[in-house]
PDB file of C-alpha atoms in Angstrom:
ATOM      1  CA  MET A   5     -12.157  -9.017  15.753  1.00  0.00           C
ATOM      2  CA  ILE A   6     -11.378 -10.573  19.132  1.00  0.00           C
ATOM      3  CA  GLU A   7     -12.264  -8.269  21.989  1.00  0.00           C
ATOM      4  CA  THR A   8     -10.073  -8.027  25.067  1.00  0.00           C
ATOM      5  CA  PRO A   9     -11.237  -6.900  28.539  1.00  0.00           C
ATOM      6  CA  LEU A  10      -9.803  -3.418  27.787  1.00  0.00           C
ATOM      7  CA  ASP A  11     -11.914  -3.196  24.606  1.00  0.00           C
ATOM      8  CA  MET A  12     -14.999  -3.989  26.629  1.00  0.00           C
ATOM      9  CA  ALA A  13     -14.253  -1.080  29.004  1.00  0.00           C
ATOM     10  CA  LEU A  14     -15.230   1.297  26.218  1.00  0.00           C
ATOM     11  CA  THR A  15     -18.840   2.405  26.292  1.00  0.00           C
ATOM     12  CA  GLY A  16     -20.918   1.765  23.199  1.00  0.00           C
ATOM     13  CA  ALA A  17     -20.767   5.435  22.244  1.00  0.00           C
ATOM     14  CA  GLN A  18     -17.000   5.552  22.759  1.00  0.00           C
ATOM     15  CA  ARG A  19     -16.476   2.438  20.640  1.00  0.00           C
ATOM     16  CA  GLN A  20     -18.724   3.855  17.920  1.00  0.00           C
ATOM     17  CA  ALA A  21     -16.775   7.144  17.876  1.00  0.00           C
ATOM     18  CA  LEU A  22     -13.463   5.272  17.854  1.00  0.00           C
ATOM     19  CA  ASP A  23     -14.576   3.051  14.981  1.00  0.00           C
ATOM     20  CA  ALA A  24     -15.728   6.121  12.998  1.00  0.00           C
ATOM     21  CA  VAL A  25     -12.365   7.857  13.478  1.00  0.00           C
ATOM     22  CA  LEU A  26     -10.469   4.721  12.519  1.00  0.00           C
ATOM     23  CA  ALA A  27     -12.618   4.228   9.408  1.00  0.00           C
ATOM     24  CA  GLU A  28     -11.917   7.818   8.360  1.00  0.00           C
ATOM     25  CA  ARG A  29      -8.213   8.100   9.217  1.00  0.00           C
ATOM     26  CA  ALA A  30      -6.526   4.681   9.596  1.00  0.00           C
ATOM     27  CA  ALA A  31      -5.446   4.549   5.939  1.00  0.00           C
ATOM     28  CA  LEU A  32      -3.725   7.945   6.037  1.00  0.00           C
ATOM     29  CA  PRO A  33       0.062   7.946   5.862  1.00  0.00           C
ATOM     30  CA  GLY A  34       1.350   8.348   9.441  1.00  0.00           C
ATOM     31  CA  ALA A  35      -2.174   7.805  10.720  1.00  0.00           C
ATOM     32  CA  LEU A  36      -1.453   7.599  14.450  1.00  0.00           C
ATOM     33  CA  LEU A  37      -1.501  11.332  15.225  1.00  0.00           C
ATOM     34  CA  PRO A  38      -4.564  12.043  13.039  1.00  0.00           C
ATOM     35  CA  VAL A  39      -6.374   9.127  14.729  1.00  0.00           C
ATOM     36  CA  LEU A  40      -5.444  10.303  18.222  1.00  0.00           C
ATOM     37  CA  HIS A  41      -6.552  13.869  17.426  1.00  0.00           C
ATOM     38  CA  GLY A  42      -9.814  12.536  15.994  1.00  0.00           C
ATOM     39  CA  VAL A  43     -10.537  10.411  19.061  1.00  0.00           C
ATOM     40  CA  GLN A  44      -9.810  13.282  21.440  1.00  0.00           C
ATOM     41  CA  ASP A  45     -11.904  15.664  19.338  1.00  0.00           C
ATOM     42  CA  ALA A  46     -14.806  13.195  19.380  1.00  0.00           C
ATOM     43  CA  LEU A  47     -14.620  12.123  23.029  1.00  0.00           C
ATOM     44  CA  GLY A  48     -12.755  14.934  24.780  1.00  0.00           C
ATOM     45  CA  PHE A  49     -10.013  12.472  25.795  1.00  0.00           C
ATOM     46  CA  ILE A  50      -8.412   9.218  24.704  1.00  0.00           C
ATOM     47  CA  PRO A  51      -9.719   6.358  26.845  1.00  0.00           C
ATOM     48  CA  PRO A  52      -6.908   3.974  27.850  1.00  0.00           C
ATOM     49  CA  ALA A  53      -9.095   1.119  26.599  1.00  0.00           C
ATOM     50  CA  ALA A  54      -8.874   2.614  23.102  1.00  0.00           C
ATOM     51  CA  LEU A  55      -5.096   2.185  22.895  1.00  0.00           C
ATOM     52  CA  PRO A  56      -5.020  -1.528  21.981  1.00  0.00           C
ATOM     53  CA  VAL A  57      -7.835  -1.017  19.475  1.00  0.00           C
ATOM     54  CA  ILE A  58      -5.930   1.815  17.798  1.00  0.00           C
ATOM     55  CA  GLY A  59      -2.755  -0.251  17.873  1.00  0.00           C
ATOM     56  CA  ARG A  60      -4.389  -3.234  16.170  1.00  0.00           C
ATOM     57  CA  ALA A  61      -5.973  -1.012  13.526  1.00  0.00           C
ATOM     58  CA  LEU A  62      -2.630   0.622  12.714  1.00  0.00           C
ATOM     59  CA  SER A  63      -0.419  -2.465  13.190  1.00  0.00           C
ATOM     60  CA  LEU A  64       1.263  -0.883  16.207  1.00  0.00           C
ATOM     61  CA  SER A  65       1.716  -2.203  19.723  1.00  0.00           C
ATOM     62  CA  ARG A  66      -0.307  -0.811  22.592  1.00  0.00           C
ATOM     63  CA  ALA A  67       3.022   0.438  24.009  1.00  0.00           C
ATOM     64  CA  GLU A  68       3.792   2.411  20.845  1.00  0.00           C
ATOM     65  CA  VAL A  69       0.384   4.093  20.963  1.00  0.00           C
ATOM     66  CA  HIS A  70       0.711   4.735  24.710  1.00  0.00           C
ATOM     67  CA  GLY A  71       4.165   6.264  24.160  1.00  0.00           C
ATOM     68  CA  VAL A  72       2.789   8.801  21.692  1.00  0.00           C
ATOM     69  CA  VAL A  73      -0.239   9.626  23.862  1.00  0.00           C
ATOM     70  CA  THR A  74       1.925  10.255  26.915  1.00  0.00           C
ATOM     71  CA  TYR A  75       4.660  12.108  25.013  1.00  0.00           C
ATOM     72  CA  TYR A  76       2.418  14.926  23.765  1.00  0.00           C
ATOM     73  CA  HIS A  77       0.940  17.268  26.380  1.00  0.00           C
ATOM     74  CA  HIS A  78      -2.087  17.874  24.175  1.00  0.00           C
ATOM     75  CA  PHE A  79      -3.529  14.398  24.682  1.00  0.00           C
ATOM     76  CA  ARG A  80      -5.427  13.556  27.847  1.00  0.00           C
ATOM     77  CA  THR A  81      -6.458  10.106  29.079  1.00  0.00           C
ATOM     78  CA  THR A  82      -9.187  11.235  31.445  1.00  0.00           C
ATOM     79  CA  PRO A  83     -12.269  13.311  30.680  1.00  0.00           C
ATOM     80  CA  PRO A  84     -11.809  17.030  31.276  1.00  0.00           C
ATOM     81  CA  ARG A  85     -13.847  18.797  33.951  1.00  0.00           C
ATOM     82  CA  GLY A  86     -16.148  21.376  32.400  1.00  0.00           C
ATOM     83  CA  ARG A  87     -14.580  23.568  29.775  1.00  0.00           C
ATOM     84  CA  VAL A  88     -10.961  23.212  28.764  1.00  0.00           C
ATOM     85  CA  VAL A  89      -9.106  26.479  29.385  1.00  0.00           C
ATOM     86  CA  GLN A  90      -5.734  26.713  27.654  1.00  0.00           C
ATOM     87  CA  VAL A  91      -3.249  29.477  28.408  1.00  0.00           C
ATOM     88  CA  CYS A  92      -0.559  29.948  25.779  1.00  0.00           C
ATOM     89  CA  ARG A  93       2.928  29.601  27.204  1.00  0.00           C
ATOM     90  CA  ALA A  94       4.939  30.208  24.033  1.00  0.00           C
ATOM     91  CA  GLU A  95       7.583  32.918  24.050  1.00  0.00           C
ATOM     92  CA  ALA A  96       5.484  35.812  22.732  1.00  0.00           C
ATOM     93  CA  CYS A  97       2.765  35.197  25.307  1.00  0.00           C
ATOM     94  CA  ARG A  98       5.287  34.614  28.097  1.00  0.00           C
ATOM     95  CA  SER A  99       6.879  37.974  27.313  1.00  0.00           C
ATOM     96  CA  MET A 100       3.462  39.603  27.725  1.00  0.00           C
ATOM     97  CA  GLY A 101       2.577  38.069  31.088  1.00  0.00           C
ATOM     98  CA  ALA A 102       1.312  34.561  30.355  1.00  0.00           C
ATOM     99  CA  GLU A 103       3.043  33.077  33.409  1.00  0.00           C
ATOM    100  CA  ALA A 104       1.191  35.410  35.770  1.00  0.00           C
ATOM    101  CA  LEU A 105      -2.004  34.790  33.798  1.00  0.00           C
ATOM    102  CA  MET A 106      -1.486  31.015  34.144  1.00  0.00           C
ATOM    103  CA  ALA A 107      -1.036  31.389  37.910  1.00  0.00           C
ATOM    104  CA  HIS A 108      -4.194  33.498  38.099  1.00  0.00           C
ATOM    105  CA  ALA A 109      -6.122  30.968  35.991  1.00  0.00           C
ATOM    106  CA  ARG A 110      -4.914  28.100  38.183  1.00  0.00           C
ATOM    107  CA  ALA A 111      -6.032  29.856  41.368  1.00  0.00           C
ATOM    108  CA  THR A 112      -9.406  30.779  39.866  1.00  0.00           C
ATOM    109  CA  ILE A 113     -10.107  27.343  38.424  1.00  0.00           C
ATOM    110  CA  ASP A 114      -8.894  25.546  41.573  1.00  0.00           C
ATOM    111  CA  ALA A 115     -11.197  27.731  43.681  1.00  0.00           C
ATOM    112  CA  HIS A 116     -14.247  26.865  41.582  1.00  0.00           C
ATOM    113  CA  GLY A 117     -13.284  23.357  40.437  1.00  0.00           C
ATOM    114  CA  CYS A 118     -15.503  23.360  37.363  1.00  0.00           C
ATOM    115  CA  ASP A 119     -13.030  23.677  34.456  1.00  0.00           C
ATOM    116  CA  THR A 120      -9.810  22.045  33.278  1.00  0.00           C
ATOM    117  CA  LEU A 121      -6.680  24.176  32.917  1.00  0.00           C
ATOM    118  CA  GLU A 122      -3.990  23.246  30.407  1.00  0.00           C
ATOM    119  CA  ALA A 123      -0.896  24.884  29.012  1.00  0.00           C
ATOM    120  CA  ALA A 124      -0.764  25.398  25.256  1.00  0.00           C
ATOM    121  CA  TYR A 125       2.453  25.999  23.404  1.00  0.00           C
ATOM    122  CA  CYS A 126       1.178  28.323  20.696  1.00  0.00           C
ATOM    123  CA  LEU A 127      -2.366  29.377  19.958  1.00  0.00           C
ATOM    124  CA  GLY A 128      -1.315  31.449  16.949  1.00  0.00           C
ATOM    125  CA  LEU A 129      -2.113  34.893  18.350  1.00  0.00           C
ATOM    126  CA  CYS A 130       1.475  35.928  18.961  1.00  0.00           C
ATOM    127  CA  ALA A 131       0.895  39.540  17.907  1.00  0.00           C
ATOM    128  CA  GLN A 132      -2.055  39.791  20.302  1.00  0.00           C
ATOM    129  CA  SER A 133      -0.611  38.043  23.318  1.00  0.00           C
ATOM    130  CA  PRO A 134      -1.232  36.727  25.853  1.00  0.00           C
ATOM    131  CA  ALA A 135      -3.729  34.339  24.318  1.00  0.00           C
ATOM    132  CA  VAL A 136      -6.205  31.974  25.922  1.00  0.00           C
ATOM    133  CA  MET A 137      -8.569  29.397  24.489  1.00  0.00           C
ATOM    134  CA  VAL A 138     -11.748  28.695  26.440  1.00  0.00           C
ATOM    135  CA  GLY A 139     -13.476  25.684  24.953  1.00  0.00           C
ATOM    136  CA  ASP A 140     -13.191  26.242  21.204  1.00  0.00           C
ATOM    137  CA  ARG A 141     -12.946  30.051  21.355  1.00  0.00           C
ATOM    138  CA  LEU A 142      -9.699  31.981  21.121  1.00  0.00           C
ATOM    139  CA  HIS A 143      -9.232  35.183  23.116  1.00  0.00           C
ATOM    140  CA  ALA A 144      -6.452  37.724  22.609  1.00  0.00           C
ATOM    141  CA  ARG A 145      -4.759  40.241  24.906  1.00  0.00           C
ATOM    142  CA  VAL A 146      -6.171  38.483  27.943  1.00  0.00           C
ATOM    143  CA  THR A 147      -5.698  40.123  31.318  1.00  0.00           C
ATOM    144  CA  PRO A 148      -6.605  38.535  34.649  1.00  0.00           C
ATOM    145  CA  ALA A 149      -9.794  40.656  34.699  1.00  0.00           C
ATOM    146  CA  LYS A 150     -10.725  39.563  31.169  1.00  0.00           C
ATOM    147  CA  LEU A 151     -10.070  35.936  32.105  1.00  0.00           C
ATOM    148  CA  ASP A 152     -12.310  36.290  35.153  1.00  0.00           C
ATOM    149  CA  ALA A 153     -15.089  37.641  32.921  1.00  0.00           C
ATOM    150  CA  LEU A 154     -14.652  34.690  30.546  1.00  0.00           C
ATOM    151  CA  LEU A 155     -14.818  32.166  33.386  1.00  0.00           C
ATOM    152  CA  VAL A 156     -17.584  33.730  35.497  1.00  0.00           C
ATOM    153  CA  PRO A 157     -20.575  32.268  33.626  1.00  0.00           C
ATOM    154  CA  ALA A 158     -19.451  28.674  34.238  1.00  0.00           C
ATOM    155  CA  HIS A 159     -18.614  29.428  37.880  1.00  0.00           C
ATOM    156  CA  ALA A 160     -21.982  31.084  38.475  1.00  0.00           C
ATOM    157  CA  HIS A 161     -23.706  28.120  36.800  1.00  0.00           C
ATOM    158  CA  ALA A 162     -21.720  25.633  38.893  1.00  0.00           C
ATOM    159  CA  GLN A 163     -22.843  27.466  42.033  1.00  0.00           C
ATOM    160  CA  GLY A 164     -26.490  27.450  40.930  1.00  0.00           C
ATOM    161  CA  GLU A 165     -26.624  31.175  40.220  1.00  0.00           C
ATOM    162  CA  SER A 166     -27.951  32.671  37.023  1.00  0.00           C
ATOM    163  CA  ALA A 167     -25.240  33.634  34.596  1.00  0.00           C
TER     164      ALA A 167
END
């Protein structure tokens, strides 16, 4: 395989993770989305330098891969700060106050600067809305006070306090 300057921008660990995902998923029908999910799961984001590698492995252009990565809100091309906090913004959660919860989360996270806030468009807890995912853990019926309690340990840690 001929390496391009973009390929060389990947760290050894990133390239190893990318190669493992490609080995596992490249032969799947419609492999692009499973590969992109696998890379983001492994690395926390999809490095731009991975796009031509993925494209070559799947016989797609870098532009085709880039188009899919940028089309879906779920994929990120930069590493997240701290934990990823997702607030569901689907209809059931919106009807139960998710917009106000998102505004509260944004203000809290901006004030502390140690987490990444993202919108999610269904976390599957419609009957227990509004829902939030902090890292890999789902939380139901989240109020601003409950969200503050979920976020406090990371904020206290970021400020050097004991959690």
